Amino acid sequence: MNAFWLSYLTVREALLKGTLLFFFVVSNIVIIFFLFAIDSTNGDLSIFGNPITPRGIPDFNPVDFLFLNIFSSSTFWVLLFGIFATAGLIPAMLEKGTVELYVSKPISRPLLLLSRSIGACAGIAFNLIYFAGAIWLIIGLKTGIWHQGFLLAALTVIPLFFFYYSVVALIALISNSTGFAIMFALIFWFFSSALNIREMVMYVWWDNVVFHRVLDLLYYATPQVSPMLESATKLIGPDIMKRTGLSETAGFDSLPFLYSLLSSSLLYALAAWRFSKKDY
Amino acid sequence: MPIVEVSNLTKSYTSGVFRKSSIQALSGVSLSVNEGEIFGLLGPNGAGKTTFVKILLSIVFPSSGTATVLNHKLGSIEIRKKVGYLPENHRYPSFLTAIDTMKHFGRLSGIPSRTLAARIPTLLQLVGLADWHKVKIRKFSKGMLQRLGLAVAMVNDPHILFLDEPTDGVDPIGRKEIRDILKSLRSQGKTIFLNSHMLSEVEEISDRVAILNKGHLLHVGTIADITSHQLEYEIRFLSPPPPATLHQLRSFCKSVQQDQTLLHVAVNDRQDFQKVLDILRQEGIEIESFSPRKSRLEDYFMRVISTGAE
């Protein structure tokens, strides 16, 4: 119960921080845009009168194409805004004068850290559910197609963000700096994307087996942001990624989520261990 | 009955990655705090007072030594359930109101909502913030934040309160009110551990004090022992005594200091003081009044800190 209240306060704190509020405002602008832009009165789906016609992809459902584009672009901004909005929450808890108030309460430090992280992710989750739900409702009402795949894909971004946030939590706890946590999280995202295509991009840097195995180890030992995003996108259409040439396989792959669950658990455990041993 | 027992507590902080340096914050501190007393921990800045309290609350971990609070070993979550803590320079979430702050920290202490609903208005009334309960605390003055901090520290009805500079930034009226609250809590059987620079306040409300300097415990004792007169007297005259008389007194007194018509004399025993009075009467010097000079805690503190020993 103690942990619940701390998570609740974290959500309130996150909402009061300008970045999350900005996130909410941007979400509303995009929702209003789609409310007025999408039209399917004459049977063809269009945006401001321009029909959605995916060129070069035969028999492609325009609704799938629309959801694919919305999901791909919005997840980028959700993750980016999410990191900016929540990276400061752990350093804020560790500020002198604040940390003493929390660690002197009858709640273990690992639970304190986890509650704070859950609270940070819950703030993002509410915003994401609100945004995805509104978009899904608008397109559903206008086209009569209630696309469950899009909703499922949007929901998978919540655990994805929680796994990704383990990197922020660990770095924020070690550095006690919001700026450093944001910077490291963004570099990690870029690095994670590169690791996803390491055979094509990184192996050629140095043709050495040990180096290749180190890259493989890093890929499996850290949250797999890009593979998770890729896999989530596949929920929008069973073969959508394959047909657009963005992925080699068609179906949803749960392995990146499983690996990320394990690696983020390790990162959270490291952060909790560090937090438990530190003097404040 | 001791409620806090500390034995040989040591804490050293290390810093630096390549060139490690160590700062000894506490060196073998041993003391005990009895149930129902107000215990004052005194010391200059950097003496180790805050570190000492933080160790008892598991905010800082000791390098060596042992301690129990309420018969629980350090680190036990049971300690944190039964203590209240007002840290120095605390920062409560500024977007909360006074009542929300108390609810939040009460819930984190595991207090049921129904109990909190009954207790919070009483505590806000006690610290004089009843009319401010719906105001966001970012609008509070330093003194109001201290009062709120005191109320938050009491929200779990603790057995023992650890207060680090509780009257810091509080106006004289507020300080008097806080002192009265602490006295009232003592009368209810609560134990209060007070860290403070305000020696006069500590002297007024504490039962016992400890003096800490550079991590070393220099003295533990009752206020009554410290402030009892040490064979020092003040004698007031209608006119100043002549130098020859003062010279005569200095021949057997430990010290004689004249300030206009006031004479401070320190003697070796009571017979010497009778001798002082006899000489003054023989010289025909009219005495207006005389009284034993009570030592103040501040004098004792300064003496102990400067000599480094009792």
Short mmCIF file of N, CA, C and O in Angstrom, two decimals, chain B residues 87-140:
data_model
loop_
_atom_site.label_atom_id
_atom_site.label_comp_id
_atom_site.label_asym_id
_atom_site.label_seq_id
_atom_site.Cartn_x
_atom_site.Cartn_y
_atom_site.Cartn_z
N PRO B 87 14.02 16.17 9.33
CA PRO B 87 15.39 16.43 8.90
C PRO B 87 15.68 17.93 8.79
O PRO B 87 14.76 18.72 8.67
N GLU B 88 16.97 18.24 8.80
CA GLU B 88 17.38 19.62 8.60
C GLU B 88 17.20 19.94 7.10
O GLU B 88 17.45 19.08 6.25
N ASN B 89 16.76 21.13 6.79
CA ASN B 89 16.57 21.57 5.39
C ASN B 89 15.71 20.60 4.57
O ASN B 89 16.07 20.23 3.45
N HIS B 90 14.62 20.17 5.19
CA HIS B 90 13.74 19.22 4.48
C HIS B 90 13.05 19.90 3.30
O HIS B 90 12.87 21.11 3.29
N ARG B 91 12.68 19.07 2.31
CA ARG B 91 11.98 19.58 1.12
C ARG B 91 10.79 18.69 0.84
O ARG B 91 10.93 17.62 0.25
N TYR B 92 9.64 19.15 1.28
CA TYR B 92 8.42 18.40 0.98
C TYR B 92 7.96 18.77 -0.43
O TYR B 92 8.28 19.87 -0.91
N PRO B 93 7.21 17.86 -1.11
CA PRO B 93 6.76 18.19 -2.47
C PRO B 93 5.96 19.49 -2.48
O PRO B 93 4.91 19.58 -1.84
N SER B 94 6.46 20.49 -3.20
CA SER B 94 5.90 21.84 -3.10
C SER B 94 4.51 21.95 -3.72
O SER B 94 3.79 22.91 -3.45
N PHE B 95 4.13 20.96 -4.54
CA PHE B 95 2.82 21.04 -5.20
C PHE B 95 1.71 20.48 -4.32
O PHE B 95 0.54 20.50 -4.72
N LEU B 96 2.08 19.98 -3.15
CA LEU B 96 1.05 19.43 -2.25
C LEU B 96 0.59 20.50 -1.25
O LEU B 96 1.33 21.43 -0.95
N THR B 97 -0.62 20.33 -0.73
CA THR B 97 -1.08 21.19 0.35
C THR B 97 -0.58 20.58 1.66
O THR B 97 -0.07 19.45 1.67
N ALA B 98 -0.76 21.32 2.75
CA ALA B 98 -0.30 20.82 4.06
C ALA B 98 -0.99 19.50 4.38
O ALA B 98 -0.35 18.53 4.82
N ILE B 99 -2.28 19.46 4.13
CA ILE B 99 -3.04 18.25 4.47
C ILE B 99 -2.64 17.07 3.58
O ILE B 99 -2.52 15.93 4.06
N ASP B 100 -2.37 17.34 2.30
CA ASP B 100 -1.94 16.27 1.37
C ASP B 100 -0.56 15.75 1.76
O ASP B 100 -0.28 14.56 1.65
N THR B 101 0.31 16.67 2.18
CA THR B 101 1.66 16.27 2.60
C THR B 101 1.57 15.31 3.79
O THR B 101 2.24 14.26 3.81
N MET B 102 0.72 15.66 4.73
CA MET B 102 0.59 14.81 5.92
C MET B 102 -0.04 13.47 5.57
O MET B 102 0.37 12.42 6.08
N LYS B 103 -1.02 13.50 4.65
CA LYS B 103 -1.66 12.24 4.22
C LYS B 103 -0.63 11.35 3.53
O LYS B 103 -0.54 10.16 3.80
N HIS B 104 0.15 11.97 2.64
CA HIS B 104 1.11 11.20 1.85
C HIS B 104 2.15 10.53 2.76
O HIS B 104 2.37 9.31 2.66
N PHE B 105 2.76 11.32 3.65
CA PHE B 105 3.80 10.73 4.50
C PHE B 105 3.20 9.82 5.57
O PHE B 105 3.86 8.88 6.03
N GLY B 106 1.95 10.09 5.95
CA GLY B 106 1.25 9.19 6.87
C GLY B 106 1.02 7.83 6.21
O GLY B 106 1.24 6.78 6.82
N ARG B 107 0.61 7.86 4.95
CA ARG B 107 0.37 6.60 4.22
C ARG B 107 1.67 5.84 4.02
O ARG B 107 1.71 4.62 4.12
N LEU B 108 2.74 6.59 3.73
CA LEU B 108 4.04 5.91 3.57
C LEU B 108 4.49 5.27 4.88
O LEU B 108 5.26 4.32 4.88
N SER B 109 3.99 5.82 6.00
CA SER B 109 4.32 5.23 7.30
C SER B 109 3.39 4.07 7.63
O SER B 109 3.50 3.47 8.71
N GLY B 110 2.46 3.79 6.73
CA GLY B 110 1.56 2.65 6.93
C GLY B 110 0.36 2.94 7.81
O GLY B 110 -0.25 2.03 8.36
N ILE B 111 0.02 4.23 7.96
CA ILE B 111 -1.13 4.60 8.82
C ILE B 111 -2.42 4.51 7.99
O ILE B 111 -2.48 5.07 6.89
N PRO B 112 -3.45 3.84 8.51
CA PRO B 112 -4.70 3.74 7.75
C PRO B 112 -5.34 5.11 7.52
O PRO B 112 -5.21 6.02 8.35
N SER B 113 -6.03 5.24 6.40
CA SER B 113 -6.64 6.52 6.01
C SER B 113 -7.59 7.07 7.08
O SER B 113 -7.63 8.27 7.33
N ARG B 114 -8.34 6.16 7.69
CA ARG B 114 -9.32 6.61 8.70
C ARG B 114 -8.61 7.24 9.91
O ARG B 114 -9.05 8.26 10.43
N THR B 115 -7.52 6.62 10.32
CA THR B 115 -6.74 7.16 11.45
C THR B 115 -6.16 8.52 11.07
O THR B 115 -6.18 9.46 11.87
N LEU B 116 -5.67 8.61 9.83
CA LEU B 116 -5.08 9.87 9.37
C LEU B 116 -6.13 10.99 9.35
O LEU B 116 -5.85 12.12 9.76
N ALA B 117 -7.32 10.64 8.89
CA ALA B 117 -8.39 11.65 8.80
C ALA B 117 -8.70 12.24 10.17
O ALA B 117 -9.03 13.43 10.29
N ALA B 118 -8.57 11.43 11.19
CA ALA B 118 -8.86 11.92 12.55
C ALA B 118 -7.66 12.67 13.13
O ALA B 118 -7.82 13.65 13.86
N ARG B 119 -6.46 12.20 12.79
CA ARG B 119 -5.26 12.74 13.45
C ARG B 119 -4.74 14.04 12.81
O ARG B 119 -4.25 14.92 13.53
N ILE B 120 -4.85 14.14 11.50
CA ILE B 120 -4.23 15.28 10.81
C ILE B 120 -4.78 16.64 11.27
O ILE B 120 -3.98 17.54 11.57
N PRO B 121 -6.09 16.84 11.35
CA PRO B 121 -6.56 18.16 11.79
C PRO B 121 -6.05 18.54 13.19
O PRO B 121 -5.70 19.69 13.44
N THR B 122 -5.96 17.55 14.08
CA THR B 122 -5.47 17.82 15.44
C THR B 122 -4.02 18.28 15.40
O THR B 122 -3.64 19.24 16.08
N LEU B 123 -3.22 17.59 14.57
CA LEU B 123 -1.80 17.95 14.50
C LEU B 123 -1.60 19.32 13.84
O LEU B 123 -0.76 20.11 14.28
N LEU B 124 -2.38 19.59 12.81
CA LEU B 124 -2.27 20.91 12.14
C LEU B 124 -2.68 22.02 13.11
O LEU B 124 -2.09 23.10 13.12
N GLN B 125 -3.67 21.73 13.92
CA GLN B 125 -4.10 22.69 14.96
C GLN B 125 -2.97 22.89 15.96
O GLN B 125 -2.65 24.03 16.34
N LEU B 126 -2.34 21.80 16.34
CA LEU B 126 -1.26 21.84 17.34
C LEU B 126 -0.09 22.71 16.88
O LEU B 126 0.48 23.45 17.67
N VAL B 127 0.25 22.62 15.60
CA VAL B 127 1.39 23.39 15.11
C VAL B 127 0.99 24.75 14.52
O VAL B 127 1.81 25.47 13.96
N GLY B 128 -0.28 25.07 14.65
CA GLY B 128 -0.74 26.39 14.22
C GLY B 128 -0.91 26.55 12.72
O GLY B 128 -0.78 27.65 12.20
N LEU B 129 -1.21 25.45 12.03
CA LEU B 129 -1.40 25.54 10.58
C LEU B 129 -2.82 25.15 10.15
O LEU B 129 -3.06 24.88 8.97
N ALA B 130 -3.73 25.13 11.09
CA ALA B 130 -5.10 24.68 10.77
C ALA B 130 -5.73 25.54 9.67
O ALA B 130 -6.43 25.02 8.80
N ASP B 131 -5.46 26.84 9.71
CA ASP B 131 -6.06 27.72 8.70
C ASP B 131 -5.36 27.63 7.35
O ASP B 131 -5.82 28.21 6.38
N TRP B 132 -4.24 26.92 7.31
CA TRP B 132 -3.45 26.85 6.06
C TRP B 132 -3.50 25.47 5.43
O TRP B 132 -2.73 25.17 4.53
N HIS B 133 -4.39 24.62 5.91
CA HIS B 133 -4.33 23.20 5.51
C HIS B 133 -4.59 22.99 4.02
O HIS B 133 -4.17 21.98 3.47
N LYS B 134 -5.28 23.93 3.35
CA LYS B 134 -5.57 23.73 1.93
C LYS B 134 -4.65 24.56 1.02
O LYS B 134 -4.88 24.64 -0.19
N VAL B 135 -3.65 25.19 1.62
CA VAL B 135 -2.75 26.04 0.83
C VAL B 135 -1.55 25.20 0.37
O VAL B 135 -1.02 24.39 1.14
N LYS B 136 -1.15 25.40 -0.88
CA LYS B 136 0.02 24.67 -1.41
C LYS B 136 1.25 25.10 -0.61
O LYS B 136 1.45 26.29 -0.37
N ILE B 137 2.09 24.15 -0.27
CA ILE B 137 3.17 24.48 0.65
C ILE B 137 4.28 25.30 0.00
O ILE B 137 5.16 25.79 0.69
N ARG B 138 4.23 25.45 -1.31
CA ARG B 138 5.21 26.34 -1.96
C ARG B 138 5.01 27.78 -1.49
O ARG B 138 5.91 28.60 -1.61
N LYS B 139 3.83 28.08 -0.93
CA LYS B 139 3.55 29.43 -0.44
C LYS B 139 3.93 29.59 1.03
O LYS B 139 3.75 30.67 1.60
N PHE B 140 4.42 28.55 1.66
CA PHE B 140 4.73 28.59 3.08
C PHE B 140 6.09 29.29 3.33
O PHE B 140 7.02 29.17 2.53
#
